[in-house]
């Protein structure tokens, strides 16, 4: 994980303000939780909230304080092992699935760790003491922390869903049902297109270099597939027809007994789903979420369409306003479109749900993994994952852009992952 080379760091004053805001936002996410909520983990892919709180702090202690003032003692000598990214760094005794066994340090000590490192970083920023390369790393650390903010919510949602009490993270439900909006298709002409990041703004390394791709004429849906659309797929035996599924996907359907997206439960003739506000009936006009790549692919085939490639998605999103239902809305769930989009417009392409693409997660042409990267980087994940685009209702608004590439294995479904249909024109 690193910024591309032409990136220009923010000024220390601006960076200090952003540091303050991002760190406080993380703390606010944990505020409604008990120490017990924060300590445990529900599956190997997820991490405890306490671990996220500490790990995002480890980043700043290691890459900023550790480099700028190596003579200073760390807050605690073992935290660099407990909270680094290499979950196997201290041997098989502490792989990632066992992060939830760390009853010590206590949550209070982790919060004190956060305070300690924050105070020192803010002091260095105020003194103007950090050189340009470390300012860039502070900014990178904030984008890294925003990634973990989303994971705090998705990991927590999975954890709470395992509890028979079905606890709500937040109780109020601001959503009001709205009418269905008919899906329309938006056409894009064939041609050579530029995709990927370029310029002085922040982006992760995997978004570069910007390069040319040939895109055939295609159409993309005006809005994402909804819960109602997906319920019709289920009613039409979508989960019982191997002809709709990729072979590897059908193997998963059989092995895991899938018959609906994650968190869905039958409620009479209809469905309800677990949300961060507890169990609610599915709202048919909201974008469907918590589906795997395989489910997205099968749905698209059933619908007589296909998933977009990531290049098609990026071409479609390039001119769309970067607004939508992000974590700041407080909904913590995809929302329905309030108004029909104008003719020919793409709606809800940012926020609500990450949209699976048909593109596997691979390096862009001439991508190079930098030597001495900051301990974790996107390049090492470029196998057996598919690209998702656009951000979700758990993504901070300032974290997303049209070139942003998220990636997950084809069978992952605890993220707010959905889809938008595409087809050949
Ligand atoms: Fe991380």
Short mmCIF file of C-alpha atoms and ligand atoms in Angstrom, two decimals:
data_model
loop_
_atom_site.label_atom_id
_atom_site.label_comp_id
_atom_site.label_asym_id
_atom_site.label_seq_id
_atom_site.Cartn_x
_atom_site.Cartn_y
_atom_site.Cartn_z
CA UNK A 1 0.00 0.00 0.00
CA UNK A 2 1.65 3.20 -1.14
CA UNK A 3 0.86 6.30 -3.09
CA UNK A 4 2.00 6.57 -6.71
CA UNK A 5 5.19 8.58 -7.30
CA UNK A 6 3.73 11.86 -8.62
CA UNK A 7 1.61 12.34 -5.50
CA UNK A 8 2.21 15.64 -3.71
CA UNK A 9 1.83 15.53 0.11
CA UNK A 10 -0.64 17.78 1.90
CA UNK A 11 0.59 20.78 3.88
CA UNK A 12 1.20 19.99 7.59
CA UNK A 13 -1.71 22.21 8.73
CA UNK A 14 -4.20 20.55 6.40
CA UNK A 15 -2.80 17.16 7.29
CA UNK A 16 -3.17 17.86 11.03
CA UNK A 17 -6.84 18.75 10.57
CA UNK A 18 -7.44 15.62 8.54
CA UNK A 19 -5.52 13.49 11.03
CA UNK A 20 -7.70 14.80 13.83
CA UNK A 21 -10.92 14.16 11.87
CA UNK A 22 -10.07 10.63 10.72
CA UNK A 23 -8.79 9.49 14.10
CA UNK A 24 -11.90 10.87 15.82
CA UNK A 25 -14.16 9.18 13.27
CA UNK A 26 -12.60 5.82 14.10
CA UNK A 27 -13.09 6.45 17.81
CA UNK A 28 -16.71 7.42 17.19
CA UNK A 29 -17.38 4.11 15.43
CA UNK A 30 -16.28 2.25 18.54
CA UNK A 31 -18.12 4.53 20.98
CA UNK A 32 -21.43 2.58 21.09
CA UNK A 33 -19.59 -0.69 21.80
CA UNK A 34 -18.69 -2.45 25.01
CA UNK A 35 -15.19 -3.73 25.73
CA UNK A 36 -16.56 -7.25 25.13
CA UNK A 37 -17.94 -6.24 21.71
CA UNK A 38 -14.51 -4.89 20.80
CA UNK A 39 -12.50 -7.91 21.92
CA UNK A 40 -13.92 -10.83 19.95
CA UNK A 41 -13.93 -11.98 16.34
CA UNK A 42 -16.51 -14.09 14.53
CA UNK A 43 -14.54 -15.59 11.65
CA UNK A 44 -10.98 -15.83 10.34
CA UNK A 45 -11.41 -13.05 7.74
CA UNK A 46 -12.64 -10.55 10.31
CA UNK A 47 -10.72 -8.82 13.09
CA UNK A 48 -11.87 -7.56 16.47
CA UNK A 49 -12.64 -3.83 16.74
CA UNK A 50 -9.94 -3.55 19.40
CA UNK A 51 -7.42 -4.94 16.94
CA UNK A 52 -8.46 -2.41 14.27
CA UNK A 53 -8.14 0.42 16.81
CA UNK A 54 -4.62 -0.71 17.70
CA UNK A 55 -3.47 -1.70 14.20
CA UNK A 56 -4.30 1.70 12.69
CA UNK A 57 -2.23 3.24 15.50
CA UNK A 58 0.62 0.78 14.97
CA UNK A 59 0.89 2.19 11.44
CA UNK A 60 1.65 5.72 12.70
CA UNK A 61 3.91 4.55 15.51
CA UNK A 62 5.94 2.31 13.20
CA UNK A 63 6.18 4.28 9.99
CA UNK A 64 6.23 7.85 11.33
CA UNK A 65 7.49 7.85 14.92
CA UNK A 66 9.73 4.81 14.45
CA UNK A 67 11.45 6.43 11.50
CA UNK A 68 11.54 10.01 12.69
CA UNK A 69 12.68 9.38 16.25
CA UNK A 70 14.00 5.79 16.40
CA UNK A 71 15.65 6.47 19.76
CA UNK A 72 12.24 6.97 21.44
CA UNK A 73 10.83 3.94 23.26
CA UNK A 74 7.59 2.59 21.75
CA UNK A 75 4.39 2.79 23.79
CA UNK A 76 4.69 -0.94 24.48
CA UNK A 77 7.47 -3.21 23.18
CA UNK A 78 5.20 -6.06 22.05
CA UNK A 79 2.60 -4.02 20.16
CA UNK A 80 4.68 -4.08 16.99
CA UNK A 81 4.09 -7.85 16.93
CA UNK A 82 0.52 -7.95 18.17
CA UNK A 83 -0.82 -5.28 15.84
CA UNK A 84 1.21 -5.39 12.65
CA UNK A 85 -0.22 -6.52 9.31
CA UNK A 86 1.79 -9.70 8.99
CA UNK A 87 -0.55 -11.77 11.04
CA UNK A 88 1.92 -14.65 11.06
CA UNK A 89 4.85 -12.49 12.11
CA UNK A 90 5.23 -14.08 15.51
CA UNK A 91 4.73 -17.61 14.34
CA UNK A 92 1.87 -20.02 14.22
CA UNK A 93 0.86 -19.24 17.77
CA UNK A 94 -0.80 -15.99 16.71
CA UNK A 95 -2.21 -16.21 13.20
CA UNK A 96 -4.99 -13.91 12.19
CA UNK A 97 -7.91 -16.19 13.13
CA UNK A 98 -6.81 -15.85 16.75
CA UNK A 99 -6.72 -12.07 17.00
CA UNK A 100 -9.90 -12.44 19.03
CA UNK A 101 -7.99 -14.31 21.72
CA UNK A 102 -6.09 -11.20 22.73
CA UNK A 103 -7.93 -10.39 25.94
CA UNK A 104 -4.86 -8.30 26.81
CA UNK A 105 -4.09 -5.50 26.27
CA UNK A 106 -7.45 -4.28 27.56
CA UNK A 107 -9.52 -1.89 25.44
CA UNK A 108 -8.61 0.96 27.81
CA UNK A 109 -4.93 0.36 27.16
CA UNK A 110 -5.48 0.33 23.40
CA UNK A 111 -7.34 3.64 23.66
CA UNK A 112 -4.44 5.03 25.72
CA UNK A 113 -2.11 3.81 22.97
CA UNK A 114 -4.17 5.76 20.45
CA UNK A 115 -4.03 8.92 22.60
CA UNK A 116 -0.29 8.59 23.08
CA UNK A 117 0.59 8.20 19.40
CA UNK A 118 -1.93 10.83 18.27
CA UNK A 119 -0.51 13.44 20.64
CA UNK A 120 3.01 12.86 19.35
CA UNK A 121 2.04 12.94 15.66
CA UNK A 122 0.02 16.13 16.15
CA UNK A 123 2.97 17.73 18.00
CA UNK A 124 5.33 16.86 15.14
CA UNK A 125 2.88 18.25 12.59
CA UNK A 126 2.47 21.45 14.62
CA UNK A 127 6.25 21.89 14.83
CA UNK A 128 6.59 21.33 11.08
CA UNK A 129 9.15 18.69 12.00
CA UNK A 130 8.30 15.99 9.47
CA UNK A 131 10.04 15.76 6.09
CA UNK A 132 8.00 15.35 2.89
CA UNK A 133 8.31 11.56 2.72
CA UNK A 134 6.93 11.19 6.26
CA UNK A 135 4.11 13.66 5.55
CA UNK A 136 3.15 11.41 2.64
CA UNK A 137 3.19 8.44 4.98
CA UNK A 138 0.91 10.24 7.44
CA UNK A 139 -1.55 10.80 4.61
CA UNK A 140 -1.24 7.17 3.54
CA UNK A 141 -1.86 6.15 7.14
CA UNK A 142 -5.12 8.12 7.15
CA UNK A 143 -6.34 6.37 3.99
CA UNK A 144 -5.30 3.08 5.56
CA UNK A 145 -7.29 3.98 8.67
CA UNK A 146 -10.36 4.77 6.55
CA UNK A 147 -10.13 1.29 5.01
CA UNK A 148 -10.17 -0.10 8.53
CA UNK A 149 -13.16 2.09 9.46
CA UNK A 150 -15.19 0.21 6.87
CA UNK A 151 -13.85 -3.11 8.13
CA UNK A 152 -14.78 -2.18 11.71
CA UNK A 153 -18.41 -1.92 10.56
CA UNK A 154 -18.50 -5.02 8.36
CA UNK A 155 -16.60 -7.19 10.85
CA UNK A 156 -18.83 -5.93 13.64
CA UNK A 157 -21.99 -6.59 11.63
CA UNK A 158 -20.93 -10.20 11.13
CA UNK A 159 -20.08 -10.52 14.80
CA UNK A 160 -23.43 -9.13 15.98
CA UNK A 161 -25.30 -11.32 13.47
CA UNK A 162 -23.89 -14.40 15.23
CA UNK A 163 -25.50 -13.41 18.51
CA UNK A 164 -28.99 -14.89 19.04
CA UNK A 165 -29.98 -11.62 20.75
CA UNK A 166 -29.53 -9.93 17.35
CA UNK A 167 -28.20 -6.75 18.93
CA UNK A 168 -28.47 -3.47 17.06
CA UNK A 169 -25.36 -1.33 16.67
CA UNK A 170 -27.58 1.72 16.19
CA UNK A 171 -31.28 1.72 16.92
CA UNK A 172 -32.85 4.47 14.85
CA UNK A 173 -33.93 3.66 11.33
CA UNK A 174 -34.19 6.77 9.15
CA UNK A 175 -35.28 4.96 6.03
CA UNK A 176 -38.62 5.55 4.40
CA UNK A 177 -39.77 3.22 1.63
CA UNK A 178 -39.89 4.79 -1.80
CA UNK A 179 -41.31 3.67 -5.11
CA UNK A 180 -39.46 1.39 -7.48
CA UNK A 181 -37.51 3.04 -10.24
CA UNK A 182 -37.40 1.26 -13.57
CA UNK A 183 -33.94 0.31 -14.67
CA UNK A 184 -32.74 1.94 -17.86
CA UNK A 185 -29.62 1.23 -19.88
CA UNK A 186 -26.95 3.81 -20.58
CA UNK A 187 -24.89 3.27 -23.73
CA UNK A 188 -21.19 4.00 -24.14
CA UNK A 189 -19.50 4.10 -27.53
CA UNK A 190 -16.54 1.92 -28.36
CA UNK A 191 -13.10 3.43 -28.34
CA UNK A 192 -9.70 3.73 -26.74
CA UNK A 193 -10.18 4.98 -23.17
CA UNK A 194 -7.84 6.06 -20.42
CA UNK A 195 -8.28 4.39 -17.05
CA UNK A 196 -6.35 4.54 -13.80
CA UNK A 197 -5.10 7.36 -11.61
CA UNK A 198 -2.96 10.27 -12.67
CA UNK A 199 -2.24 13.60 -11.05
CA UNK A 200 -1.30 15.05 -7.69
CA UNK A 201 -4.26 13.88 -5.62
CA UNK A 202 -3.94 10.84 -3.39
CA UNK A 203 -4.47 7.35 -4.80
CA UNK A 204 -3.20 3.91 -3.87
CA UNK A 205 -0.46 2.30 -5.92
CA UNK A 206 -2.79 -0.26 -7.52
CA UNK A 207 -4.70 2.55 -9.31
CA UNK A 208 -1.64 3.41 -11.41
CA UNK A 209 -0.22 3.71 -13.99
CA UNK A 210 -2.98 5.34 -16.01
CA UNK A 211 -3.13 3.51 -19.31
CA UNK A 212 -5.16 2.97 -22.46
CA UNK A 213 -7.74 0.21 -22.84
CA UNK A 214 -9.98 -0.62 -25.75
CA UNK A 215 -13.63 -0.69 -24.74
CA UNK A 216 -16.24 -2.16 -27.05
CA UNK A 217 -19.65 -0.54 -27.25
CA UNK A 218 -21.54 -1.51 -24.11
CA UNK A 219 -24.54 -0.64 -21.98
CA UNK A 220 -24.61 -0.38 -18.21
CA UNK A 221 -27.60 -0.23 -15.90
CA UNK A 222 -28.71 3.13 -14.54
CA UNK A 223 -28.71 1.78 -10.97
CA UNK A 224 -27.62 -1.29 -9.00
CA UNK A 225 -29.60 -4.51 -8.70
CA UNK A 226 -32.05 -4.23 -5.80
CA UNK A 227 -33.18 -6.48 -2.97
CA UNK A 228 -36.48 -6.89 -4.84
CA UNK A 229 -34.68 -7.96 -8.03
CA UNK A 230 -32.71 -10.48 -6.05
CA UNK A 231 -35.81 -11.87 -4.32
CA UNK A 232 -37.22 -12.62 -7.79
CA UNK A 233 -34.04 -14.48 -8.70
CA UNK A 234 -34.50 -16.62 -5.58
CA UNK A 235 -38.19 -17.22 -6.32
CA UNK A 236 -37.21 -18.33 -9.82
CA UNK A 237 -35.03 -21.09 -8.28
CA UNK A 238 -31.85 -19.10 -8.88
CA UNK A 239 -30.03 -21.01 -6.15
CA UNK A 240 -31.20 -24.40 -7.47
CA UNK A 241 -30.18 -24.11 -11.11
CA UNK A 242 -26.57 -25.13 -11.79
CA UNK A 243 -26.85 -23.81 -15.37
CA UNK A 244 -26.81 -20.25 -13.99
CA UNK A 245 -23.60 -20.66 -12.01
CA UNK A 246 -19.90 -20.77 -12.65
CA UNK A 247 -18.69 -24.28 -11.75
CA UNK A 248 -16.69 -23.02 -8.76
CA UNK A 249 -19.70 -20.98 -7.64
CA UNK A 250 -22.08 -23.95 -7.84
CA UNK A 251 -19.60 -25.95 -5.73
CA UNK A 252 -19.95 -23.25 -3.07
CA UNK A 253 -23.74 -23.20 -3.29
CA UNK A 254 -23.81 -26.95 -2.67
CA UNK A 255 -21.07 -27.07 -0.04
CA UNK A 256 -22.35 -24.13 2.01
CA UNK A 257 -26.06 -24.56 1.44
CA UNK A 258 -26.53 -21.01 0.15
CA UNK A 259 -30.11 -20.11 -0.71
CA UNK A 260 -30.04 -16.33 -0.30
CA UNK A 261 -27.53 -13.51 0.34
CA UNK A 262 -25.73 -13.42 3.67
CA UNK A 263 -27.96 -12.26 6.58
CA UNK A 264 -31.26 -13.04 4.78
CA UNK A 265 -33.84 -15.09 6.67
CA UNK A 266 -37.26 -16.26 5.63
CA UNK A 267 -40.15 -14.40 7.22
CA UNK A 268 -43.38 -16.00 6.02
CA UNK A 269 -43.66 -15.24 2.29
CA UNK A 270 -41.00 -12.61 2.42
CA UNK A 271 -37.49 -12.07 3.69
CA UNK A 272 -35.89 -10.18 6.50
CA UNK A 273 -32.25 -9.33 6.86
CA UNK A 274 -29.82 -8.48 9.61
CA UNK A 275 -28.53 -4.90 9.56
CA UNK A 276 -26.48 -2.76 11.91
CA UNK A 277 -29.88 -1.70 13.23
CA UNK A 278 -31.04 -5.25 13.90
CA UNK A 279 -33.40 -7.45 11.86
CA UNK A 280 -35.56 -5.60 9.33
CA UNK A 281 -37.79 -6.67 6.42
CA UNK A 282 -35.95 -6.40 3.10
CA UNK A 283 -36.80 -3.14 1.35
CA UNK A 284 -37.24 -4.14 -2.32
CA UNK A 285 -36.04 -0.85 -3.82
CA UNK A 286 -32.68 -0.72 -2.05
CA UNK A 287 -29.53 -2.11 -3.65
CA UNK A 288 -28.90 -5.74 -2.74
CA UNK A 289 -25.77 -6.36 -0.68
CA UNK A 290 -23.76 -9.14 0.96
CA UNK A 291 -23.49 -11.26 -2.14
CA UNK A 292 -20.41 -13.07 -3.43
CA UNK A 293 -18.90 -12.62 -6.87
CA UNK A 294 -20.48 -15.98 -7.71
CA UNK A 295 -23.97 -14.81 -6.75
CA UNK A 296 -23.52 -11.58 -8.70
CA UNK A 297 -22.38 -13.55 -11.73
CA UNK A 298 -25.29 -16.02 -11.51
CA UNK A 299 -27.81 -13.22 -11.08
CA UNK A 300 -26.44 -11.42 -14.15
CA UNK A 301 -26.73 -14.57 -16.26
CA UNK A 302 -30.29 -15.13 -15.02
CA UNK A 303 -31.11 -11.52 -15.95
CA UNK A 304 -29.76 -11.97 -19.49
CA UNK A 305 -26.88 -9.61 -18.81
CA UNK A 306 -23.35 -9.77 -17.43
CA UNK A 307 -21.10 -8.00 -14.96
CA UNK A 308 -19.22 -4.96 -16.25
CA UNK A 309 -15.45 -5.11 -16.57
CA UNK A 310 -13.65 -2.72 -14.27
CA UNK A 311 -12.66 -0.60 -17.29
CA UNK A 312 -16.32 -0.34 -18.36
CA UNK A 313 -17.29 0.58 -14.83
CA UNK A 314 -14.63 3.28 -14.67
CA UNK A 315 -15.64 4.73 -18.05
CA UNK A 316 -19.25 4.86 -16.83
CA UNK A 317 -18.29 6.45 -13.50
CA UNK A 318 -15.75 8.95 -14.83
CA UNK A 319 -18.21 11.83 -15.20
CA UNK A 320 -20.63 10.88 -12.42
CA UNK A 321 -20.66 13.17 -9.37
CA UNK A 322 -18.76 11.60 -6.47
CA UNK A 323 -21.71 11.70 -4.14
CA UNK A 324 -23.88 9.04 -2.63
CA UNK A 325 -24.86 7.17 0.51
CA UNK A 326 -21.57 6.89 2.41
CA UNK A 327 -20.87 6.17 6.06
CA UNK A 328 -21.48 9.83 6.96
CA UNK A 329 -25.21 9.48 6.10
CA UNK A 330 -25.54 7.31 9.20
CA UNK A 331 -27.84 4.87 7.37
CA UNK A 332 -25.25 2.03 7.49
CA UNK A 333 -27.36 0.26 4.88
CA UNK A 334 -27.97 0.81 1.18
CA UNK A 335 -30.75 3.29 0.45
CA UNK A 336 -33.31 3.44 -2.34
CA UNK A 337 -33.06 6.05 -5.06
CA UNK A 338 -35.14 9.04 -4.07
CA UNK A 339 -35.70 10.29 -7.60
CA UNK A 340 -35.42 8.72 -11.00
CA UNK A 341 -32.09 9.71 -12.57
CA UNK A 342 -32.28 12.01 -15.58
CA UNK A 343 -32.40 10.21 -18.93
CA UNK A 344 -29.02 8.73 -19.74
CA UNK A 345 -27.56 9.32 -16.26
CA UNK A 346 -25.81 6.79 -14.09
CA UNK A 347 -27.18 6.73 -10.53
CA UNK A 348 -25.85 5.39 -7.23
CA UNK A 349 -22.50 4.48 -8.75
CA UNK A 350 -20.74 5.81 -5.64
CA UNK A 351 -21.76 4.68 -2.17
CA UNK A 352 -24.53 2.23 -1.18
CA UNK A 353 -22.83 -1.00 -2.31
CA UNK A 354 -19.47 -2.04 -3.72
CA UNK A 355 -20.13 -3.33 -7.21
CA UNK A 356 -18.53 -6.59 -8.29
CA UNK A 357 -16.87 -6.44 -11.69
CA UNK A 358 -15.93 -9.32 -13.99
CA UNK A 359 -12.26 -8.28 -13.75
CA UNK A 360 -9.83 -10.25 -11.71
CA UNK A 361 -7.54 -8.18 -9.54
CA UNK A 362 -4.33 -7.84 -11.52
CA UNK A 363 -1.59 -5.23 -11.81
CA UNK A 364 -2.07 -2.51 -14.40
CA UNK A 365 0.45 -2.53 -17.27
CA UNK A 366 3.88 -1.39 -16.03
CA UNK A 367 2.84 -1.59 -12.37
CA UNK A 368 5.90 -1.99 -10.17
CA UNK A 369 5.97 -3.02 -6.55
CA UNK A 370 8.18 -0.46 -4.83
CA UNK A 371 11.10 -1.69 -2.76
CA UNK A 372 10.78 -1.01 0.95
CA UNK A 373 7.03 -0.48 0.85
CA UNK A 374 5.40 0.31 4.15
CA UNK A 375 4.87 -3.20 5.33
CA UNK A 376 1.70 -4.04 3.46
CA UNK A 377 0.85 -3.22 -0.08
CA UNK A 378 -1.78 -4.04 -2.63
CA UNK A 379 0.55 -5.89 -5.00
CA UNK A 380 0.79 -8.97 -2.84
CA UNK A 381 -2.95 -9.64 -3.12
CA UNK A 382 -3.01 -9.88 -6.90
CA UNK A 383 -4.19 -13.48 -7.11
CA UNK A 384 -7.60 -15.13 -6.75
CA UNK A 385 -9.52 -11.91 -6.14
CA UNK A 386 -12.02 -9.86 -8.14
CA UNK A 387 -12.27 -6.09 -8.35
CA UNK A 388 -15.15 -4.16 -6.76
CA UNK A 389 -15.78 -0.49 -7.46
CA UNK A 390 -17.56 2.56 -6.10
CA UNK A 391 -17.57 2.33 -2.30
CA UNK A 392 -20.45 1.50 0.01
CA UNK A 393 -22.65 2.82 2.79
CA UNK A 394 -19.75 1.96 5.14
CA UNK A 395 -17.09 3.83 3.13
CA UNK A 396 -16.00 7.33 4.22
CA UNK A 397 -16.96 9.79 1.46
CA UNK A 398 -13.46 11.24 1.17
CA UNK A 399 -12.00 7.77 0.66
CA UNK A 400 -13.51 6.93 -2.72
CA UNK A 401 -12.88 7.95 -6.33
CA UNK A 402 -13.62 6.61 -9.82
CA UNK A 403 -10.22 4.90 -10.10
CA UNK A 404 -10.42 3.19 -6.66
CA UNK A 405 -9.94 -0.60 -6.87
CA UNK A 406 -11.21 -2.73 -4.02
CA UNK A 407 -10.74 -6.50 -4.20
CA UNK A 408 -12.04 -9.60 -2.46
CA UNK A 409 -12.03 -13.35 -3.08
CA UNK A 410 -14.95 -14.64 -5.15
CA UNK A 411 -16.61 -16.27 -2.12
CA UNK A 412 -16.43 -13.25 0.24
CA UNK A 413 -19.76 -11.74 1.19
CA UNK A 414 -19.47 -9.99 4.51
CA UNK A 415 -18.70 -6.67 2.80
CA UNK A 416 -21.50 -4.44 1.46
CA UNK A 417 -21.05 -6.02 -1.97
CA UNK A 418 -23.66 -5.86 -4.73
CA UNK A 419 -23.76 -5.47 -8.48
CA UNK A 420 -24.76 -3.39 -11.47
CA UNK A 421 -25.66 -5.13 -14.72
CA UNK A 422 -23.96 -4.54 -18.04
CA UNK A 423 -24.51 -5.94 -21.52
CA UNK A 424 -23.02 -5.81 -24.97
CA UNK A 425 -24.57 -3.10 -27.11
FE1 LIG B 1 -4.09 -2.64 7.67
#
